[in-house]
Amino acid sequence: MRTYSLDDVHETRKRRDSWWTVYFVDPVACRVALPVANRTRMTPNGITVFSLVLGMVSATCFALDHLVAGALMFYLSFMVDCVDGKIARLKGTGTPFGLWLDYVGDRVRVVLCAGGLAYGQYILTEDVRYVLLGASVAVLDLFRYVNAPQMKRVREAVREERGEPELPGEDTVPLDRAPVDLGPRIPADHGPRTGGRGRRLPSFFRRLNRFLARHRVRSHLISGIEFHAAVFVIAPLAGAWALIPLSVTAGVLLLANEIFLVYRMWLFTRRHSVPSQESREHVLV
């Protein structure tokens, strides 16, 4: 049996990931994945199921108003969920069923934890806002996961219309983390100059993107992972008083990010979609 090194495990990390994963999860997950790969025969699917069990324990803690314990268990559940992907990539044992199990397991964990958090706080305070909070967290998360594959389908449809090949490696990007493609990047010095301020703004964002890329951080800084971390880890650790304000703030930021991605996709389709034959015939008539 091959013995893996920590460098081998580091090679399984995603090229770019959420800042929460890069700074607060990967350093732990990589060190956990190393003995799992070398000293056990645990499969990625088995690790995924174990992650879901930890998520259920987290939901139970939240329902019993053990907020700190629930937050720690949720963090462990997410960290273990990152380990399964590393093991699959390290040993080449990933399967299509494993992708489905990981995808569905994430949704089940979020729904259970949102329900547990809402139930525990409502029983304690009889404040209906916690019921609305739990429902909103679950609905927003489900919307994000329904929206992501639909945006991917739109990108694929536009490329098919234009006869363009799929981008290398795009099919390996998780649907919830795939950025909306806006076509080829145009250097700032191409096209008409718009003045000093107009040139500095694109240059700033290019430098920021290069900085984030060097640290493996995605350019969209608010995603579902940060949303989950805010609602199920940071807010419970801060205390019951922080549950509603932090969750609402994170939810608004996540929704704003989703709207922005949809807007960029809309611009992309307007610029690059090829009119269908029916549309061209309608125009000619």
Short mmCIF file of C-alpha atoms in Angstrom, two decimals:
data_model
loop_
_atom_site.label_atom_id
_atom_site.label_comp_id
_atom_site.label_asym_id
_atom_site.label_seq_id
_atom_site.Cartn_x
_atom_site.Cartn_y
_atom_site.Cartn_z
CA MET A 1 0.00 0.00 0.00
CA ARG A 2 1.35 3.41 -0.93
CA THR A 3 2.29 5.76 1.91
CA TYR A 4 1.14 9.33 1.28
CA SER A 5 2.82 12.50 2.49
CA LEU A 6 1.30 15.77 3.59
CA ASP A 7 2.47 17.29 0.31
CA ASP A 8 0.44 14.63 -1.53
CA VAL A 9 -2.63 15.65 0.46
CA HIS A 10 -1.99 19.32 -0.26
CA GLU A 11 -2.06 18.51 -3.96
CA THR A 12 -5.70 17.45 -3.58
CA ARG A 13 -6.78 20.92 -2.47
CA LYS A 14 -8.90 22.86 -4.93
CA ARG A 15 -7.08 25.42 -7.02
CA ARG A 16 -9.33 28.12 -5.56
CA ASP A 17 -11.74 27.74 -2.68
CA SER A 18 -13.72 29.81 -0.20
CA TRP A 19 -11.68 31.85 2.28
CA TRP A 20 -13.35 30.03 5.17
CA THR A 21 -12.19 26.67 3.80
CA VAL A 22 -8.70 27.90 2.88
CA TYR A 23 -7.89 29.48 6.25
CA PHE A 24 -10.07 27.67 8.80
CA VAL A 25 -10.81 24.19 7.44
CA ASP A 26 -8.15 22.95 5.01
CA PRO A 27 -5.25 23.22 7.50
CA VAL A 28 -7.11 20.80 9.78
CA ALA A 29 -8.70 18.65 7.06
CA CYS A 30 -5.35 17.96 5.36
CA ARG A 31 -3.79 16.72 8.60
CA VAL A 32 -6.82 14.56 9.32
CA ALA A 33 -6.85 13.15 5.78
CA LEU A 34 -3.22 12.03 6.03
CA PRO A 35 -3.66 9.32 8.74
CA VAL A 36 -7.05 8.38 7.28
CA ALA A 37 -5.38 7.69 3.93
CA ASN A 38 -2.37 5.88 5.38
CA ARG A 39 -3.80 3.96 8.32
CA THR A 40 -7.42 3.17 7.49
CA ARG A 41 -9.46 1.70 4.68
CA MET A 42 -12.27 4.23 5.03
CA THR A 43 -13.92 5.00 1.70
CA PRO A 44 -14.99 8.50 0.64
CA ASN A 45 -18.64 7.42 0.88
CA GLY A 46 -18.12 6.13 4.41
CA ILE A 47 -16.53 9.44 5.38
CA THR A 48 -19.46 11.31 3.83
CA VAL A 49 -21.93 9.26 5.89
CA PHE A 50 -19.88 9.93 9.03
CA SER A 51 -19.98 13.64 8.21
CA LEU A 52 -23.77 13.46 7.93
CA VAL A 53 -23.99 11.70 11.30
CA LEU A 54 -21.95 14.52 12.86
CA GLY A 55 -24.34 16.99 11.21
CA MET A 56 -27.27 15.21 12.86
CA VAL A 57 -25.52 15.45 16.22
CA SER A 58 -25.03 19.17 15.59
CA ALA A 59 -28.74 19.60 14.83
CA THR A 60 -29.61 17.75 18.04
CA CYS A 61 -27.32 20.02 20.08
CA PHE A 62 -28.94 23.08 18.55
CA ALA A 63 -32.42 21.71 19.33
CA LEU A 64 -31.37 21.22 22.98
CA ASP A 65 -29.99 24.79 23.12
CA HIS A 66 -26.37 23.63 23.38
CA LEU A 67 -25.19 26.27 20.95
CA VAL A 68 -21.44 25.94 21.46
CA ALA A 69 -21.55 22.16 21.14
CA GLY A 70 -23.74 22.46 18.05
CA ALA A 71 -21.32 24.93 16.46
CA LEU A 72 -18.31 22.70 17.15
CA MET A 73 -20.09 19.63 15.79
CA PHE A 74 -21.12 21.52 12.67
CA TYR A 75 -17.52 22.58 12.11
CA LEU A 76 -16.36 18.97 12.56
CA SER A 77 -19.05 17.78 10.17
CA PHE A 78 -17.96 20.24 7.49
CA MET A 79 -14.28 19.47 8.06
CA VAL A 80 -14.89 15.73 7.68
CA ASP A 81 -16.95 16.48 4.58
CA CYS A 82 -13.83 18.12 3.12
CA VAL A 83 -11.75 15.05 4.00
CA ASP A 84 -13.87 12.73 1.85
CA GLY A 85 -13.09 14.72 -1.28
CA LYS A 86 -9.37 14.74 -0.48
CA ILE A 87 -9.33 10.97 0.00
CA ALA A 88 -11.25 10.47 -3.25
CA ARG A 89 -8.81 12.63 -5.21
CA LEU A 90 -5.75 11.22 -3.43
CA LYS A 91 -6.61 7.56 -4.09
CA GLY A 92 -8.68 8.02 -7.23
CA THR A 93 -11.66 6.31 -5.62
CA GLY A 94 -14.35 8.89 -6.32
CA THR A 95 -17.60 7.67 -7.88
CA PRO A 96 -20.67 9.34 -9.43
CA PHE A 97 -22.74 7.99 -6.55
CA GLY A 98 -20.29 9.60 -4.15
CA LEU A 99 -20.87 12.97 -5.81
CA TRP A 100 -24.62 12.52 -5.36
CA LEU A 101 -24.23 11.40 -1.75
CA ASP A 102 -22.01 14.36 -0.91
CA TYR A 103 -24.41 16.77 -2.63
CA VAL A 104 -27.53 15.45 -0.91
CA GLY A 105 -25.76 15.03 2.44
CA ASP A 106 -24.85 18.71 2.49
CA ARG A 107 -28.47 19.69 1.93
CA VAL A 108 -29.76 17.33 4.60
CA ARG A 109 -27.22 18.65 7.13
CA VAL A 110 -28.19 22.28 6.50
CA VAL A 111 -31.94 21.60 6.69
CA LEU A 112 -31.58 19.58 9.90
CA CYS A 113 -29.34 22.15 11.57
CA ALA A 114 -31.58 25.04 10.51
CA GLY A 115 -34.57 23.16 11.91
CA GLY A 116 -32.75 22.25 15.13
CA LEU A 117 -31.58 25.81 15.67
CA ALA A 118 -35.05 27.23 15.06
CA TYR A 119 -36.76 24.62 17.26
CA GLY A 120 -34.36 25.03 20.18
CA GLN A 121 -34.64 28.80 20.28
CA TYR A 122 -38.41 28.85 19.72
CA ILE A 123 -39.02 26.39 22.57
CA LEU A 124 -36.82 28.52 24.80
CA THR A 125 -38.20 31.96 23.88
CA GLU A 126 -41.50 31.33 21.98
CA ASP A 127 -40.23 33.97 19.56
CA VAL A 128 -41.64 33.19 16.10
CA ARG A 129 -38.72 35.02 14.49
CA TYR A 130 -36.57 31.93 15.08
CA VAL A 131 -39.04 29.80 13.13
CA LEU A 132 -38.86 32.28 10.26
CA LEU A 133 -35.08 32.31 10.56
CA GLY A 134 -34.80 28.53 10.27
CA ALA A 135 -37.16 28.43 7.28
CA SER A 136 -35.32 31.29 5.57
CA VAL A 137 -31.91 29.64 6.02
CA ALA A 138 -33.19 26.36 4.56
CA VAL A 139 -34.97 28.02 1.62
CA LEU A 140 -32.03 30.28 0.78
CA ASP A 141 -29.62 27.36 0.82
CA LEU A 142 -31.89 25.25 -1.38
CA PHE A 143 -32.36 28.16 -3.80
CA ARG A 144 -28.60 28.49 -4.10
CA TYR A 145 -28.19 24.82 -4.92
CA VAL A 146 -31.04 24.86 -7.43
CA ASN A 147 -29.77 28.05 -9.04
CA ALA A 148 -26.16 26.90 -9.50
CA PRO A 149 -26.78 23.93 -11.85
CA GLN A 150 -29.29 25.97 -13.83
CA MET A 151 -26.69 28.68 -14.41
CA LYS A 152 -24.25 25.97 -15.47
CA ARG A 153 -26.80 24.68 -17.97
CA VAL A 154 -27.22 28.18 -19.38
CA ARG A 155 -23.45 28.52 -19.87
CA GLU A 156 -23.32 25.15 -21.59
CA ALA A 157 -26.27 26.05 -23.85
CA VAL A 158 -24.63 29.32 -24.91
CA ARG A 159 -21.34 27.58 -25.66
CA GLU A 160 -23.16 24.90 -27.63
CA GLU A 161 -24.89 27.56 -29.70
CA ARG A 162 -21.54 29.20 -30.38
CA GLY A 163 -19.81 25.90 -31.08
CA GLU A 164 -17.30 26.42 -28.27
CA PRO A 165 -15.76 23.51 -26.34
CA GLU A 166 -16.30 23.14 -22.62
CA LEU A 167 -13.60 24.84 -20.55
CA PRO A 168 -10.92 22.41 -19.32
CA GLY A 169 -11.75 21.02 -15.90
CA GLU A 170 -15.11 22.77 -15.66
CA ASP A 171 -16.97 19.52 -15.19
CA THR A 172 -14.94 18.87 -12.04
CA VAL A 173 -15.98 22.12 -10.34
CA PRO A 174 -18.74 21.67 -7.77
CA LEU A 175 -21.93 23.27 -9.00
CA ASP A 176 -22.24 25.55 -6.00
CA ARG A 177 -18.72 26.90 -6.50
CA ALA A 178 -18.52 27.26 -10.26
CA PRO A 179 -18.11 30.92 -11.23
CA VAL A 180 -20.17 32.41 -14.02
CA ASP A 181 -18.00 32.62 -17.12
CA LEU A 182 -17.99 36.02 -18.74
CA GLY A 183 -15.93 35.07 -21.76
CA PRO A 184 -12.31 36.06 -22.44
CA ARG A 185 -10.79 38.75 -20.27
CA ILE A 186 -9.85 41.98 -22.06
CA PRO A 187 -6.73 43.83 -20.89
CA ALA A 188 -7.40 47.27 -19.47
CA ASP A 189 -5.29 49.01 -22.13
CA HIS A 190 -7.44 47.66 -24.98
CA GLY A 191 -10.15 49.89 -26.28
CA PRO A 192 -10.73 53.59 -25.61
CA ARG A 193 -9.22 55.12 -22.50
CA THR A 194 -11.70 56.56 -20.08
CA GLY A 195 -9.42 58.58 -17.84
CA GLY A 196 -7.25 57.91 -14.80
CA ARG A 197 -10.04 56.77 -12.53
CA GLY A 198 -11.46 54.40 -15.16
CA ARG A 199 -8.05 52.77 -15.61
CA ARG A 200 -7.28 52.43 -11.91
CA LEU A 201 -10.47 50.56 -11.06
CA PRO A 202 -9.91 47.56 -13.38
CA SER A 203 -6.24 47.52 -12.40
CA PHE A 204 -7.18 47.36 -8.72
CA PHE A 205 -9.51 44.43 -9.27
CA ARG A 206 -6.91 42.60 -11.36
CA ARG A 207 -4.35 43.01 -8.59
CA LEU A 208 -6.91 41.90 -6.00
CA ASN A 209 -7.79 38.83 -8.06
CA ARG A 210 -4.11 37.92 -8.48
CA PHE A 211 -3.59 38.33 -4.73
CA LEU A 212 -6.54 36.10 -3.93
CA ALA A 213 -5.42 33.54 -6.53
CA ARG A 214 -1.98 33.31 -4.94
CA HIS A 215 -3.70 32.39 -1.68
CA ARG A 216 -6.19 30.00 -3.39
CA VAL A 217 -9.13 32.22 -2.41
CA ARG A 218 -12.07 32.65 -4.80
CA SER A 219 -12.84 36.14 -6.02
CA HIS A 220 -16.47 36.03 -4.82
CA LEU A 221 -15.94 36.24 -1.09
CA ILE A 222 -19.52 35.53 0.05
CA SER A 223 -20.78 32.07 -0.86
CA GLY A 224 -22.76 29.28 0.71
CA ILE A 225 -19.80 28.08 2.75
CA GLU A 226 -19.36 31.46 4.45
CA PHE A 227 -23.13 31.60 4.93
CA HIS A 228 -23.13 28.25 6.71
CA ALA A 229 -20.13 29.26 8.80
CA ALA A 230 -21.84 32.48 9.89
CA VAL A 231 -25.18 30.84 10.78
CA PHE A 232 -24.05 27.54 12.28
CA VAL A 233 -20.58 28.30 13.70
CA ILE A 234 -19.86 31.99 14.30
CA ALA A 235 -23.31 33.08 15.48
CA PRO A 236 -23.85 30.19 17.94
CA LEU A 237 -20.35 30.67 19.37
CA ALA A 238 -21.11 34.37 19.85
CA GLY A 239 -24.30 33.56 21.74
CA ALA A 240 -28.06 33.47 21.25
CA TRP A 241 -28.19 37.26 20.88
CA ALA A 242 -26.14 36.97 17.64
CA LEU A 243 -28.24 34.34 15.89
CA ILE A 244 -30.72 36.63 14.20
CA PRO A 245 -28.52 39.66 13.31
CA LEU A 246 -25.57 37.60 12.05
CA SER A 247 -27.77 35.15 10.16
CA VAL A 248 -29.78 37.93 8.53
CA THR A 249 -26.62 39.80 7.54
CA ALA A 250 -25.04 36.67 6.06
CA GLY A 251 -28.28 35.82 4.26
CA VAL A 252 -28.56 39.29 2.71
CA LEU A 253 -24.93 39.13 1.53
CA LEU A 254 -25.44 35.65 0.07
CA LEU A 255 -28.62 36.72 -1.72
CA ALA A 256 -26.86 39.80 -3.08
CA ASN A 257 -24.06 37.57 -4.39
CA GLU A 258 -26.57 35.25 -6.08
CA ILE A 259 -28.34 38.18 -7.70
CA PHE A 260 -25.00 39.54 -8.90
CA LEU A 261 -24.08 36.17 -10.42
CA VAL A 262 -27.44 35.96 -12.17
CA TYR A 263 -26.96 39.52 -13.48
CA ARG A 264 -23.51 38.63 -14.85
CA MET A 265 -24.96 35.51 -16.47
CA TRP A 266 -27.70 37.63 -18.06
CA LEU A 267 -25.11 40.02 -19.48
CA PHE A 268 -23.10 37.07 -20.76
CA THR A 269 -26.11 35.56 -22.55
CA ARG A 270 -27.00 38.93 -24.12
CA ARG A 271 -23.49 39.36 -25.48
CA HIS A 272 -22.81 35.84 -26.63
CA SER A 273 -26.06 34.00 -27.33
CA VAL A 274 -26.66 33.11 -30.97
CA PRO A 275 -30.29 33.76 -32.01
CA SER A 276 -32.20 30.58 -32.71
CA GLN A 277 -33.45 29.76 -36.22
CA GLU A 278 -37.02 30.55 -35.14
CA SER A 279 -35.94 33.96 -33.82
CA ARG A 280 -34.11 34.80 -37.07
CA GLU A 281 -37.12 33.79 -39.14
CA HIS A 282 -39.37 35.90 -36.93
CA VAL A 283 -37.12 38.93 -37.46
CA LEU A 284 -37.07 38.40 -41.23
CA VAL A 285 -40.85 38.21 -41.34
#
